[in-house]
Structure formats: structure tokens, C-alpha cells
Amino acid sequence: MQQKNLSRQKILFCLLTSIVSICAYGQRNKNYTNATYLEIGGNGLMASVHYERQLFKSTKIYGHIGVGIYGAKQLRPTIPFGVNYLLPIDKSKSFIDFGAGVTYTKADVKLYIIVDRINNNPVQYSYFNFIPHIGFRHHSSKNFMYKLSITPVFNHYDGIPFIGFSFGKIF
């Protein structure tokens, strides 16, 4: 009887030690669910500020929305939004970031500069641009993040190649 109790105590001790170890490891590799960042190029077209939130706790799927500007002579607002997935590369600090978004703007992305030179008062239209992206993203130990992405822009004209660079804070 005493030997059974000793065996149970050993099993309980091993189980508790395992649970504590797993919890400690989980604290060391904290998953951040939010980010705010400044993006040059990319989904905002010229410059934008974004808020990003993890959509599901069990996956690395995020949604983002932002406000930005685009234009040559006259700056126009943009509203980028979309979803992305972070595929870990190494130890949850570096990722392949891919996804897609839509950017609403009053600027005609492909011909805006040409139209602006010809007519200082162009007709006001609203445009939606489809912007897929793939890139590299890194989270630093001090809760900063940066990413570099290829972000082609597709609209009613055609597609144009584009890139984006982002820098911000994860929390």
C-alpha cells in the first residue's frame, strides 16, 4: 500500500513538473495578438498607419485596417484593410507574411499623375484596389516588428508591381 502511494506521488510530481515546464515555456514565447505600424508603400499605396489584430487564437490569421494618403499634387485619403497569415520560419520571431487586402481611395492608382497634370480639377471617383502581398516579417525581443513585402496593385485598369515596408510595435 505504501509503495502504491509512493508511485502515485512520483507520477503526480512528474506530471506537475511537466505542466509547470510547459507553462514557463509558453510565457517565454508570448504570442502577440495586436500590432500598430507605419507602412510606406504597400496596402496604403503611399504612406499609411495600420492596426492589426489576431482573428483566431488557434491560428496566426490577422485582420488589419488603416488610414493613409496617396497622390502627387493633391494628397488623397486611402483606407486599406485585409487579412494575412504568418507562417513561422524560426522560433516564432521571423515569418513569411502573406495575405490580401482591398484599399479604398479617391485616387486613380495607375493614371492619377497623368490626369492630375492634364486637369487640375479631375472628376472625383472612388476606386477599390485589390492588393495581395507576400513578404518577410520579424518580431524583435523588444516588441518591435518590421516587414518587407511585395504588394502588386490590381484595379480596373490592370496590375502594377509595388512594394511596401512597415515598422511598428507588437503588443
mmCIF file of C-alpha atoms in Angstrom:
data_model
loop_
_atom_site.group_PDB
_atom_site.id
_atom_site.type_symbol
_atom_site.label_atom_id
_atom_site.label_comp_id
_atom_site.label_asym_id
_atom_site.label_seq_id
_atom_site.Cartn_x
_atom_site.Cartn_y
_atom_site.Cartn_z
ATOM 1 C CA MET A 1 0.000 0.000 0.000
ATOM 2 C CA GLN A 2 2.782 2.372 0.923
ATOM 3 C CA GLN A 3 4.583 1.570 -2.337
ATOM 4 C CA LYS A 4 1.426 2.469 -4.336
ATOM 5 C CA ASN A 5 1.247 5.862 -2.606
ATOM 6 C CA LEU A 6 4.930 6.471 -3.343
ATOM 7 C CA SER A 7 4.373 5.585 -7.018
ATOM 8 C CA ARG A 8 1.358 7.907 -7.194
ATOM 9 C CA GLN A 9 3.374 10.720 -5.624
ATOM 10 C CA LYS A 10 6.166 10.226 -8.175
ATOM 11 C CA ILE A 11 3.681 10.251 -11.042
ATOM 12 C CA LEU A 12 1.958 13.347 -9.641
ATOM 13 C CA PHE A 13 5.328 15.073 -9.159
ATOM 14 C CA CYS A 14 6.378 14.291 -12.764
ATOM 15 C CA LEU A 15 3.021 15.479 -14.089
ATOM 16 C CA LEU A 16 3.153 18.764 -12.153
ATOM 17 C CA THR A 17 6.768 19.351 -13.195
ATOM 18 C CA SER A 18 5.791 18.826 -16.829
ATOM 19 C CA ILE A 19 2.855 21.243 -16.565
ATOM 20 C CA VAL A 20 4.999 23.938 -14.910
ATOM 21 C CA SER A 21 7.681 23.498 -17.593
ATOM 22 C CA ILE A 22 5.133 23.830 -20.387
ATOM 23 C CA CYS A 23 3.629 26.942 -18.778
ATOM 24 C CA ALA A 24 7.062 28.513 -18.311
ATOM 25 C CA TYR A 25 7.930 27.807 -21.953
ATOM 26 C CA GLY A 26 4.633 29.379 -23.018
ATOM 27 C CA GLN A 27 5.459 32.536 -21.072
ATOM 28 C CA ARG A 28 8.820 32.802 -22.788
ATOM 29 C CA ASN A 29 7.275 32.551 -26.269
ATOM 30 C CA LYS A 30 4.429 35.015 -25.784
ATOM 31 C CA ASN A 31 2.069 35.286 -28.727
ATOM 32 C CA TYR A 32 1.236 38.881 -29.511
ATOM 33 C CA THR A 33 -2.292 39.498 -30.713
ATOM 34 C CA ASN A 34 -2.071 43.173 -31.767
ATOM 35 C CA ALA A 35 0.204 45.413 -33.784
ATOM 36 C CA THR A 36 0.283 49.036 -34.867
ATOM 37 C CA TYR A 37 2.635 50.074 -37.631
ATOM 38 C CA LEU A 38 3.565 52.706 -40.192
ATOM 39 C CA GLU A 39 3.727 51.445 -43.768
ATOM 40 C CA ILE A 40 5.488 53.110 -46.691
ATOM 41 C CA GLY A 41 4.077 51.847 -49.991
ATOM 42 C CA GLY A 42 2.205 48.582 -49.570
ATOM 43 C CA ASN A 43 -1.536 48.432 -48.910
ATOM 44 C CA GLY A 44 -1.848 52.145 -48.141
ATOM 45 C CA LEU A 45 -0.348 52.989 -51.578
ATOM 46 C CA MET A 46 1.966 55.823 -50.379
ATOM 47 C CA ALA A 47 2.009 56.051 -46.589
ATOM 48 C CA SER A 48 -0.390 54.647 -44.006
ATOM 49 C CA VAL A 49 -0.874 53.768 -40.353
ATOM 50 C CA HIS A 50 -2.392 50.363 -39.522
ATOM 51 C CA TYR A 51 -3.917 48.488 -36.601
ATOM 52 C CA GLU A 52 -3.692 44.692 -36.792
ATOM 53 C CA ARG A 53 -5.472 42.101 -34.634
ATOM 54 C CA GLN A 54 -5.216 38.316 -34.421
ATOM 55 C CA LEU A 55 -8.614 36.970 -35.520
ATOM 56 C CA PHE A 56 -8.438 33.443 -34.087
ATOM 57 C CA LYS A 57 -6.424 32.324 -31.047
ATOM 58 C CA SER A 58 -5.599 28.948 -32.556
ATOM 59 C CA THR A 59 -4.095 30.319 -35.797
ATOM 60 C CA LYS A 60 -1.830 33.114 -36.975
ATOM 61 C CA ILE A 61 -4.560 34.754 -39.078
ATOM 62 C CA TYR A 62 -4.737 38.527 -38.627
ATOM 63 C CA GLY A 63 -7.011 41.285 -39.864
ATOM 64 C CA HIS A 64 -5.825 44.853 -40.396
ATOM 65 C CA ILE A 65 -7.312 48.259 -41.142
ATOM 66 C CA GLY A 66 -5.621 51.588 -41.637
ATOM 67 C CA VAL A 67 -5.725 55.126 -42.956
ATOM 68 C CA GLY A 68 -3.265 56.580 -45.398
ATOM 69 C CA ILE A 69 -2.519 59.028 -48.181
ATOM 70 C CA TYR A 70 -1.729 58.812 -51.874
ATOM 71 C CA GLY A 71 -1.137 61.379 -54.598
ATOM 72 C CA ALA A 72 1.307 63.634 -56.383
ATOM 73 C CA LYS A 73 -0.007 67.208 -56.438
ATOM 74 C CA GLN A 74 -3.051 66.602 -54.293
ATOM 75 C CA LEU A 75 -2.939 64.115 -51.429
ATOM 76 C CA ARG A 76 -5.972 61.874 -51.212
ATOM 77 C CA PRO A 77 -7.021 59.558 -48.370
ATOM 78 C CA THR A 78 -6.792 55.781 -48.583
ATOM 79 C CA ILE A 79 -8.435 53.166 -46.380
ATOM 80 C CA PRO A 80 -6.597 49.830 -46.577
ATOM 81 C CA PHE A 81 -7.996 46.686 -44.962
ATOM 82 C CA GLY A 82 -7.355 42.986 -45.319
ATOM 83 C CA VAL A 83 -6.261 39.682 -43.811
ATOM 84 C CA ASN A 84 -2.893 37.985 -43.561
ATOM 85 C CA TYR A 85 -1.348 34.765 -42.297
ATOM 86 C CA LEU A 86 2.007 34.497 -40.518
ATOM 87 C CA LEU A 87 3.924 31.321 -41.341
ATOM 88 C CA PRO A 88 6.726 30.916 -38.728
ATOM 89 C CA ILE A 89 10.245 30.497 -40.119
ATOM 90 C CA ASP A 90 12.316 30.183 -36.953
ATOM 91 C CA LYS A 91 11.419 30.213 -33.243
ATOM 92 C CA SER A 92 8.292 32.367 -33.775
ATOM 93 C CA LYS A 93 10.366 35.541 -34.340
ATOM 94 C CA SER A 94 10.513 35.529 -38.165
ATOM 95 C CA PHE A 95 7.630 34.838 -40.502
ATOM 96 C CA ILE A 96 6.562 34.635 -44.091
ATOM 97 C CA ASP A 97 3.651 37.077 -44.161
ATOM 98 C CA PHE A 98 1.088 36.557 -46.916
ATOM 99 C CA GLY A 99 -2.446 37.673 -47.495
ATOM 100 C CA ALA A 100 -4.694 40.007 -49.433
ATOM 101 C CA GLY A 101 -6.405 43.298 -48.944
ATOM 102 C CA VAL A 102 -8.543 45.964 -50.517
ATOM 103 C CA THR A 103 -7.724 49.656 -50.485
ATOM 104 C CA TYR A 104 -10.409 52.269 -50.983
ATOM 105 C CA THR A 105 -9.230 55.587 -52.399
ATOM 106 C CA LYS A 106 -10.372 58.571 -54.431
ATOM 107 C CA ALA A 107 -7.067 58.414 -56.358
ATOM 108 C CA ASP A 108 -6.832 56.542 -59.642
ATOM 109 C CA VAL A 109 -3.710 54.490 -58.905
ATOM 110 C CA LYS A 110 -2.459 53.907 -62.441
ATOM 111 C CA LEU A 111 -3.271 57.196 -64.182
ATOM 112 C CA TYR A 112 -3.632 59.655 -61.320
ATOM 113 C CA ILE A 113 -0.405 61.567 -62.004
ATOM 114 C CA ILE A 114 -1.156 61.863 -65.756
ATOM 115 C CA VAL A 115 -4.743 63.011 -65.096
ATOM 116 C CA ASP A 116 -3.514 65.470 -62.472
ATOM 117 C CA ARG A 117 -1.105 67.128 -64.948
ATOM 118 C CA ILE A 118 -3.757 67.456 -67.653
ATOM 119 C CA ASN A 119 -6.611 68.705 -65.464
ATOM 120 C CA ASN A 120 -6.213 70.358 -62.071
ATOM 121 C CA ASN A 121 -9.828 69.521 -61.212
ATOM 122 C CA PRO A 122 -10.262 65.888 -62.250
ATOM 123 C CA VAL A 123 -13.635 64.230 -61.844
ATOM 124 C CA GLN A 124 -13.925 62.678 -58.386
ATOM 125 C CA TYR A 125 -14.336 58.906 -58.470
ATOM 126 C CA SER A 126 -13.959 56.239 -55.844
ATOM 127 C CA TYR A 127 -11.713 53.264 -56.506
ATOM 128 C CA PHE A 128 -11.158 49.888 -54.902
ATOM 129 C CA ASN A 129 -7.759 48.282 -55.409
ATOM 130 C CA PHE A 130 -7.108 44.599 -54.761
ATOM 131 C CA ILE A 131 -3.662 44.163 -53.179
ATOM 132 C CA PRO A 132 -2.265 40.688 -52.447
ATOM 133 C CA HIS A 133 1.051 40.546 -50.615
ATOM 134 C CA ILE A 134 3.870 38.228 -49.647
ATOM 135 C CA GLY A 135 6.903 39.190 -47.641
ATOM 136 C CA PHE A 136 9.221 38.739 -44.695
ATOM 137 C CA ARG A 137 8.223 39.828 -41.173
ATOM 138 C CA HIS A 138 10.299 39.853 -37.990
ATOM 139 C CA HIS A 139 9.369 40.447 -34.335
ATOM 140 C CA SER A 140 12.214 41.696 -32.141
ATOM 141 C CA SER A 141 12.777 40.852 -28.482
ATOM 142 C CA LYS A 142 11.804 44.441 -27.588
ATOM 143 C CA ASN A 143 8.303 44.053 -29.109
ATOM 144 C CA PHE A 144 9.074 45.864 -32.362
ATOM 145 C CA MET A 145 8.188 44.465 -35.768
ATOM 146 C CA TYR A 146 9.211 45.180 -39.316
ATOM 147 C CA LYS A 147 8.221 43.687 -42.643
ATOM 148 C CA LEU A 148 9.173 44.000 -46.288
ATOM 149 C CA SER A 149 6.529 42.901 -48.802
ATOM 150 C CA ILE A 150 5.855 42.586 -52.496
ATOM 151 C CA THR A 151 2.393 44.135 -52.942
ATOM 152 C CA PRO A 152 1.158 44.317 -56.544
ATOM 153 C CA VAL A 153 -1.874 46.561 -57.040
ATOM 154 C CA PHE A 154 -4.784 45.395 -59.206
ATOM 155 C CA ASN A 155 -7.651 47.681 -60.175
ATOM 156 C CA HIS A 156 -9.995 48.341 -63.093
ATOM 157 C CA TYR A 157 -7.026 49.134 -65.374
ATOM 158 C CA ASP A 158 -4.577 46.327 -64.822
ATOM 159 C CA GLY A 159 -1.949 45.311 -62.304
ATOM 160 C CA ILE A 160 1.165 47.238 -61.343
ATOM 161 C CA PRO A 161 4.151 45.999 -59.321
ATOM 162 C CA PHE A 162 4.565 47.573 -55.894
ATOM 163 C CA ILE A 163 6.453 47.052 -52.629
ATOM 164 C CA GLY A 164 5.912 48.031 -49.013
ATOM 165 C CA PHE A 165 7.976 48.493 -45.863
ATOM 166 C CA SER A 166 6.414 48.527 -42.394
ATOM 167 C CA PHE A 167 7.759 49.266 -38.930
ATOM 168 C CA GLY A 168 5.805 49.211 -35.686
ATOM 169 C CA LYS A 169 5.029 47.796 -32.273
ATOM 170 C CA ILE A 170 3.515 44.438 -31.294
ATOM 171 C CA PHE A 171 1.547 44.023 -28.076
#
